[in-house]
Amino acid sequence: LSDIHANGVALQAVMKDAWTRKFDRVISLGDALGYGPRPREVLDTLRDLDATCILGNHEDMMLRLIHHPEVRGEGIVAQALEWQHSQLSKRDISELHQWTDGVDDPLVGARYRHGTPTSLDDYSDSVTSARDIFANWHGRLGFVGHTHVPGVYATLNAPVGEWIKYQAFQDGGSYMVPPAARVILNPGSVGQPRDGNPQASYAIFDTARHNFQVYRI
């Protein structure tokens, strides 16, 4: 899951669909908060799922607002976060402080981070950016969000050098990770899709088959 953005209705729709399928664990790739009207509902759901929660730029901004209330942000993003802060419980705030900026998973051989495998704030949003990311990160599986667009960037060694390919999932679909490829996998946004399809987006990754399946709900 990624970029839920306090959209509790979308999260419930996604989980209703996900429960009809097989999964062992839930990873939230950041920006569970921000924009939407139901921050507590979203955090309660993630807690009930025992989800691994990654810090997004919206959570990072909220923590800065909490610790430095004298530095008020401007614009819609800051206003939404200030209101959401007023809705959260002490338990919510305490757990938010435990979210980390990325997690390396040795069992899967993956890195989970919000923006790119190397950054919380940067975007994996073009072949050019992907080429730079792959040059500075040498892992095989990177799971990210932030763009609100589901897709996969893959790199393979070719006679002319490293070859980058992109595949989008505007209507859902699957991607089988090639044995020799390194990939950046984005499940899209649960709460605020930005690829022209208003349906919520999430993905299930099969660690045995190395298959990344995107669903639109």
C-alpha positions as YAML, in Angstrom:
chain: A
units: angstrom
residues:
- id: 1
  name: LEU
  ca: [0.00, 0.00, 0.00]
- id: 2
  name: SER
  ca: [1.10, 3.58, -0.53]
- id: 3
  name: ASP
  ca: [-0.19, 7.14, -0.38]
- id: 4
  name: ILE
  ca: [-3.42, 6.38, 1.48]
- id: 5
  name: HIS
  ca: [-3.60, 10.05, 2.47]
- id: 6
  name: ALA
  ca: [-6.20, 9.63, 5.22]
- id: 7
  name: ASN
  ca: [-8.75, 8.32, 2.73]
- id: 8
  name: GLY
  ca: [-10.40, 5.76, 4.97]
- id: 9
  name: VAL
  ca: [-13.10, 4.87, 2.44]
- id: 10
  name: ALA
  ca: [-10.52, 3.97, -0.20]
- id: 11
  name: LEU
  ca: [-8.46, 1.95, 2.28]
- id: 12
  name: GLN
  ca: [-11.51, -0.06, 3.35]
- id: 13
  name: ALA
  ca: [-12.36, -0.76, -0.30]
- id: 14
  name: VAL
  ca: [-8.80, -1.91, -0.97]
- id: 15
  name: MET
  ca: [-8.70, -4.19, 2.06]
- id: 16
  name: LYS
  ca: [-12.13, -5.66, 1.26]
- id: 17
  name: ASP
  ca: [-10.67, -6.69, -2.09]
- id: 18
  name: ALA
  ca: [-7.32, -7.79, -0.66]
- id: 19
  name: TRP
  ca: [-8.97, -10.13, 1.84]
- id: 20
  name: THR
  ca: [-10.34, -12.14, -1.12]
- id: 21
  name: ARG
  ca: [-6.74, -12.84, -2.16]
- id: 22
  name: LYS
  ca: [-3.73, -14.36, -0.42]
- id: 23
  name: PHE
  ca: [-1.20, -12.19, 1.43]
- id: 24
  name: ASP
  ca: [1.03, -12.68, 4.46]
- id: 25
  name: ARG
  ca: [1.91, -9.12, 5.48]
- id: 26
  name: VAL
  ca: [1.10, -5.51, 4.74]
- id: 27
  name: ILE
  ca: [3.65, -2.79, 3.94]
- id: 28
  name: SER
  ca: [2.56, 0.85, 3.91]
- id: 29
  name: LEU
  ca: [5.09, 2.82, 1.86]
- id: 30
  name: GLY
  ca: [4.38, 6.23, 3.37]
- id: 31
  name: ASP
  ca: [1.93, 9.12, 3.22]
- id: 32
  name: ALA
  ca: [-0.78, 7.33, 5.13]
- id: 33
  name: LEU
  ca: [-1.60, 10.85, 6.37]
- id: 34
  name: GLY
  ca: [-2.10, 14.17, 4.59]
- id: 35
  name: TYR
  ca: [-4.96, 15.64, 2.53]
- id: 36
  name: GLY
  ca: [-7.86, 13.41, 3.61]
- id: 37
  name: PRO
  ca: [-10.51, 13.54, 6.36]
- id: 38
  name: ARG
  ca: [-10.00, 10.24, 8.22]
- id: 39
  name: PRO
  ca: [-6.48, 10.03, 9.66]
- id: 40
  name: ARG
  ca: [-7.43, 8.10, 12.81]
- id: 41
  name: GLU
  ca: [-9.46, 5.56, 10.86]
- id: 42
  name: VAL
  ca: [-6.51, 4.92, 8.54]
- id: 43
  name: LEU
  ca: [-4.02, 4.56, 11.39]
- id: 44
  name: ASP
  ca: [-6.41, 2.25, 13.28]
- id: 45
  name: THR
  ca: [-6.73, 0.04, 10.19]
- id: 46
  name: LEU
  ca: [-2.96, -0.13, 9.66]
- id: 47
  name: ARG
  ca: [-2.53, -0.99, 13.34]
- id: 48
  name: ASP
  ca: [-5.13, -3.77, 13.12]
- id: 49
  name: LEU
  ca: [-3.29, -5.14, 10.06]
- id: 50
  name: ASP
  ca: [0.02, -5.06, 11.98]
- id: 51
  name: ALA
  ca: [1.38, -3.25, 8.94]
- id: 52
  name: THR
  ca: [5.00, -2.24, 8.55]
- id: 53
  name: CYS
  ca: [4.71, 1.54, 8.14]
- id: 54
  name: ILE
  ca: [7.33, 3.57, 6.28]
- id: 55
  name: LEU
  ca: [7.73, 7.31, 6.82]
- id: 56
  name: GLY
  ca: [6.44, 9.45, 3.97]
- id: 57
  name: ASN
  ca: [7.06, 13.12, 3.32]
- id: 58
  name: HIS
  ca: [3.65, 14.00, 4.82]
- id: 59
  name: GLU
  ca: [4.42, 12.14, 8.06]
- id: 60
  name: ASP
  ca: [7.84, 13.76, 8.10]
- id: 61
  name: MET
  ca: [6.21, 17.16, 7.75]
- id: 62
  name: MET
  ca: [3.71, 16.40, 10.50]
- id: 63
  name: LEU
  ca: [6.50, 15.41, 12.89]
- id: 64
  name: ARG
  ca: [8.26, 18.70, 12.14]
- id: 65
  name: LEU
  ca: [5.01, 20.57, 12.84]
- id: 66
  name: ILE
  ca: [4.66, 18.69, 16.14]
- id: 67
  name: HIS
  ca: [8.20, 19.46, 17.28]
- id: 68
  name: HIS
  ca: [8.31, 23.00, 15.90]
- id: 69
  name: PRO
  ca: [4.76, 24.40, 16.15]
- id: 70
  name: GLU
  ca: [6.16, 27.92, 15.97]
- id: 71
  name: VAL
  ca: [7.13, 27.25, 12.34]
- id: 72
  name: ARG
  ca: [3.71, 27.07, 10.74]
- id: 73
  name: GLY
  ca: [3.56, 25.79, 7.22]
- id: 74
  name: GLU
  ca: [1.69, 27.49, 4.43]
- id: 75
  name: GLY
  ca: [-0.77, 26.07, 1.94]
- id: 76
  name: ILE
  ca: [-3.25, 23.23, 1.83]
- id: 77
  name: VAL
  ca: [-0.76, 20.49, 2.75]
- id: 78
  name: ALA
  ca: [0.27, 22.14, 6.01]
- id: 79
  name: GLN
  ca: [-3.31, 23.11, 6.89]
- id: 80
  name: ALA
  ca: [-4.49, 19.53, 6.42]
- id: 81
  name: LEU
  ca: [-1.67, 18.15, 8.55]
- id: 82
  name: GLU
  ca: [-2.31, 20.65, 11.35]
- id: 83
  name: TRP
  ca: [-5.98, 19.64, 11.44]
- id: 84
  name: GLN
  ca: [-5.09, 15.94, 11.30]
- id: 85
  name: HIS
  ca: [-2.70, 16.38, 14.20]
- id: 86
  name: SER
  ca: [-5.60, 17.68, 16.28]
- id: 87
  name: GLN
  ca: [-7.55, 14.49, 15.50]
- id: 88
  name: LEU
  ca: [-4.84, 12.00, 16.46]
- id: 89
  name: SER
  ca: [-4.52, 10.30, 19.84]
- id: 90
  name: LYS
  ca: [-1.38, 10.21, 21.97]
- id: 91
  name: ARG
  ca: [-0.97, 6.59, 20.92]
- id: 92
  name: ASP
  ca: [-1.15, 7.59, 17.25]
- id: 93
  name: ILE
  ca: [1.53, 10.24, 17.72]
- id: 94
  name: SER
  ca: [3.75, 7.88, 19.70]
- id: 95
  name: GLU
  ca: [3.56, 5.21, 17.01]
- id: 96
  name: LEU
  ca: [4.14, 7.77, 14.27]
- id: 97
  name: HIS
  ca: [7.49, 8.56, 15.87]
- id: 98
  name: GLN
  ca: [8.47, 4.91, 15.40]
- id: 99
  name: TRP
  ca: [7.98, 4.92, 11.63]
- id: 100
  name: THR
  ca: [11.33, 4.77, 9.87]
- id: 101
  name: ASP
  ca: [12.63, 6.35, 6.68]
- id: 102
  name: GLY
  ca: [12.93, 3.10, 4.80]
- id: 103
  name: VAL
  ca: [13.34, -0.56, 5.71]
- id: 104
  name: ASP
  ca: [15.68, -3.18, 4.27]
- id: 105
  name: ASP
  ca: [14.11, -6.64, 4.24]
- id: 106
  name: PRO
  ca: [16.79, -9.35, 4.04]
- id: 107
  name: LEU
  ca: [14.23, -12.17, 3.77]
- id: 108
  name: VAL
  ca: [12.76, -10.72, 0.57]
- id: 109
  name: GLY
  ca: [15.95, -8.97, -0.51]
- id: 110
  name: ALA
  ca: [14.01, -5.73, -0.84]
- id: 111
  name: ARG
  ca: [14.15, -2.10, 0.22]
- id: 112
  name: TYR
  ca: [10.93, -0.28, 1.14]
- id: 113
  name: ARG
  ca: [11.07, 3.52, 1.00]
- id: 114
  name: HIS
  ca: [8.67, 6.31, 0.14]
- id: 115
  name: GLY
  ca: [10.29, 8.31, -2.64]
- id: 116
  name: THR
  ca: [13.07, 6.24, -4.18]
- id: 117
  name: PRO
  ca: [15.32, 3.49, -2.80]
- id: 118
  name: THR
  ca: [17.80, 6.27, -2.01]
- id: 119
  name: SER
  ca: [15.53, 9.13, -0.88]
- id: 120
  name: LEU
  ca: [12.38, 9.93, 1.08]
- id: 121
  name: ASP
  ca: [11.52, 13.02, -1.01]
- id: 122
  name: ASP
  ca: [12.81, 12.36, -4.53]
- id: 123
  name: TYR
  ca: [10.58, 10.85, -7.20]
- id: 124
  name: SER
  ca: [10.99, 7.70, -9.29]
- id: 125
  name: ASP
  ca: [9.01, 9.26, -12.12]
- id: 126
  name: SER
  ca: [11.01, 9.01, -15.35]
- id: 127
  name: VAL
  ca: [13.51, 6.83, -17.15]
- id: 128
  name: THR
  ca: [16.12, 9.52, -16.49]
- id: 129
  name: SER
  ca: [15.46, 9.54, -12.74]
- id: 130
  name: ALA
  ca: [15.41, 5.73, -12.69]
- id: 131
  name: ARG
  ca: [18.79, 5.60, -14.42]
- id: 132
  name: ASP
  ca: [20.27, 7.89, -11.76]
- id: 133
  name: ILE
  ca: [18.68, 5.84, -8.96]
- id: 134
  name: PHE
  ca: [20.02, 2.55, -10.31]
- id: 135
  name: ALA
  ca: [23.47, 4.12, -10.60]
- id: 136
  name: ASN
  ca: [23.45, 4.99, -6.89]
- id: 137
  name: TRP
  ca: [21.58, 1.98, -5.53]
- id: 138
  name: HIS
  ca: [22.66, -1.57, -6.24]
- id: 139
  name: GLY
  ca: [19.82, -3.55, -4.70]
- id: 140
  name: ARG
  ca: [17.53, -5.79, -6.74]
- id: 141
  name: LEU
  ca: [14.03, -5.00, -5.43]
- id: 142
  name: GLY
  ca: [12.92, -1.51, -4.46]
- id: 143
  name: PHE
  ca: [9.33, -0.79, -3.42]
- id: 144
  name: VAL
  ca: [8.37, 2.90, -3.46]
- id: 145
  name: GLY
  ca: [5.35, 5.23, -3.65]
- id: 146
  name: HIS
  ca: [5.21, 9.05, -3.75]
- id: 147
  name: THR
  ca: [4.27, 9.45, -7.44]
- id: 148
  name: HIS
  ca: [0.68, 8.18, -6.94]
- id: 149
  name: VAL
  ca: [1.18, 6.28, -10.21]
- id: 150
  name: PRO
  ca: [1.55, 2.47, -10.31]
- id: 151
  name: GLY
  ca: [4.40, 1.24, -12.44]
- id: 152
  name: VAL
  ca: [7.72, -0.58, -12.69]
- id: 153
  name: TYR
  ca: [11.16, 0.63, -13.74]
- id: 154
  name: ALA
  ca: [13.50, -2.22, -14.66]
- id: 155
  name: THR
  ca: [17.13, -2.34, -15.64]
- id: 156
  name: LEU
  ca: [18.93, -5.07, -17.53]
- id: 157
  name: ASN
  ca: [22.51, -5.28, -18.76]
- id: 158
  name: ALA
  ca: [22.67, -5.03, -22.55]
- id: 159
  name: PRO
  ca: [25.50, -4.86, -25.12]
- id: 160
  name: VAL
  ca: [25.06, -1.08, -25.29]
- id: 161
  name: GLY
  ca: [25.10, -0.70, -21.50]
- id: 162
  name: GLU
  ca: [22.40, -0.66, -18.86]
- id: 163
  name: TRP
  ca: [18.94, -0.66, -20.39]
- id: 164
  name: ILE
  ca: [15.96, 0.96, -18.58]
- id: 165
  name: LYS
  ca: [12.36, 0.04, -19.30]
- id: 166
  name: TYR
  ca: [9.10, 1.36, -17.79]
- id: 167
  name: GLN
  ca: [5.72, -0.33, -17.55]
- id: 168
  name: ALA
  ca: [2.57, 1.46, -16.30]
- id: 169
  name: PHE
  ca: [-0.51, -0.13, -14.71]
- id: 170
  name: GLN
  ca: [-3.32, 2.34, -15.31]
- id: 171
  name: ASP
  ca: [-5.86, -0.48, -15.44]
- id: 172
  name: GLY
  ca: [-3.99, -2.91, -13.21]
- id: 173
  name: GLY
  ca: [-1.93, -5.84, -14.41]
- id: 174
  name: SER
  ca: [1.03, -8.01, -13.51]
- id: 175
  name: TYR
  ca: [4.78, -7.90, -13.91]
- id: 176
  name: MET
  ca: [7.07, -10.91, -13.53]
- id: 177
  name: VAL
  ca: [10.48, -9.72, -12.36]
- id: 178
  name: PRO
  ca: [13.13, -11.16, -14.73]
- id: 179
  name: PRO
  ca: [15.85, -13.19, -12.97]
- id: 180
  name: ALA
  ca: [18.67, -10.80, -13.94]
- id: 181
  name: ALA
  ca: [16.74, -7.54, -13.57]
- id: 182
  name: ARG
  ca: [16.83, -4.88, -10.90]
- id: 183
  name: VAL
  ca: [13.49, -3.17, -10.41]
- id: 184
  name: ILE
  ca: [11.71, -0.26, -8.74]
- id: 185
  name: LEU
  ca: [8.11, -1.28, -8.05]
- id: 186
  name: ASN
  ca: [5.36, 1.26, -7.28]
- id: 187
  name: PRO
  ca: [1.86, 0.05, -6.25]
- id: 188
  name: GLY
  ca: [0.28, 3.44, -6.93]
- id: 189
  name: SER
  ca: [-1.93, 5.38, -4.53]
- id: 190
  name: VAL
  ca: [-4.75, 4.03, -2.41]
- id: 191
  name: GLY
  ca: [-6.25, 7.39, -1.56]
- id: 192
  name: GLN
  ca: [-5.42, 9.80, -4.38]
- id: 193
  name: PRO
  ca: [-4.51, 8.21, -7.76]
- id: 194
  name: ARG
  ca: [-2.92, 10.60, -10.26]
- id: 195
  name: ASP
  ca: [-2.73, 8.59, -13.48]
- id: 196
  name: GLY
  ca: [-6.15, 9.44, -14.90]
- id: 197
  name: ASN
  ca: [-7.85, 6.41, -13.36]
- id: 198
  name: PRO
  ca: [-9.74, 7.41, -10.18]
- id: 199
  name: GLN
  ca: [-9.81, 3.85, -8.85]
- id: 200
  name: ALA
  ca: [-7.70, 3.08, -5.78]
- id: 201
  name: SER
  ca: [-4.48, 1.24, -6.56]
- id: 202
  name: TYR
  ca: [-2.57, -1.37, -4.56]
- id: 203
  name: ALA
  ca: [-0.35, -4.36, -5.29]
- id: 204
  name: ILE
  ca: [0.50, -7.83, -4.05]
- id: 205
  name: PHE
  ca: [4.04, -9.11, -4.53]
- id: 206
  name: ASP
  ca: [4.48, -12.88, -4.66]
- id: 207
  name: THR
  ca: [7.91, -13.50, -3.13]
- id: 208
  name: ALA
  ca: [8.06, -17.08, -4.44]
- id: 209
  name: ARG
  ca: [7.22, -16.30, -8.07]
- id: 210
  name: HIS
  ca: [8.59, -12.73, -8.03]
- id: 211
  name: ASN
  ca: [5.32, -11.52, -9.51]
- id: 212
  name: PHE
  ca: [4.05, -7.98, -8.88]
- id: 213
  name: GLN
  ca: [0.27, -7.75, -9.35]
- id: 214
  name: VAL
  ca: [-1.44, -4.34, -9.36]
- id: 215
  name: TYR
  ca: [-5.16, -4.10, -8.62]
- id: 216
  name: ARG
  ca: [-7.49, -1.14, -9.29]
- id: 217
  name: ILE
  ca: [-10.55, -0.96, -7.05]
...
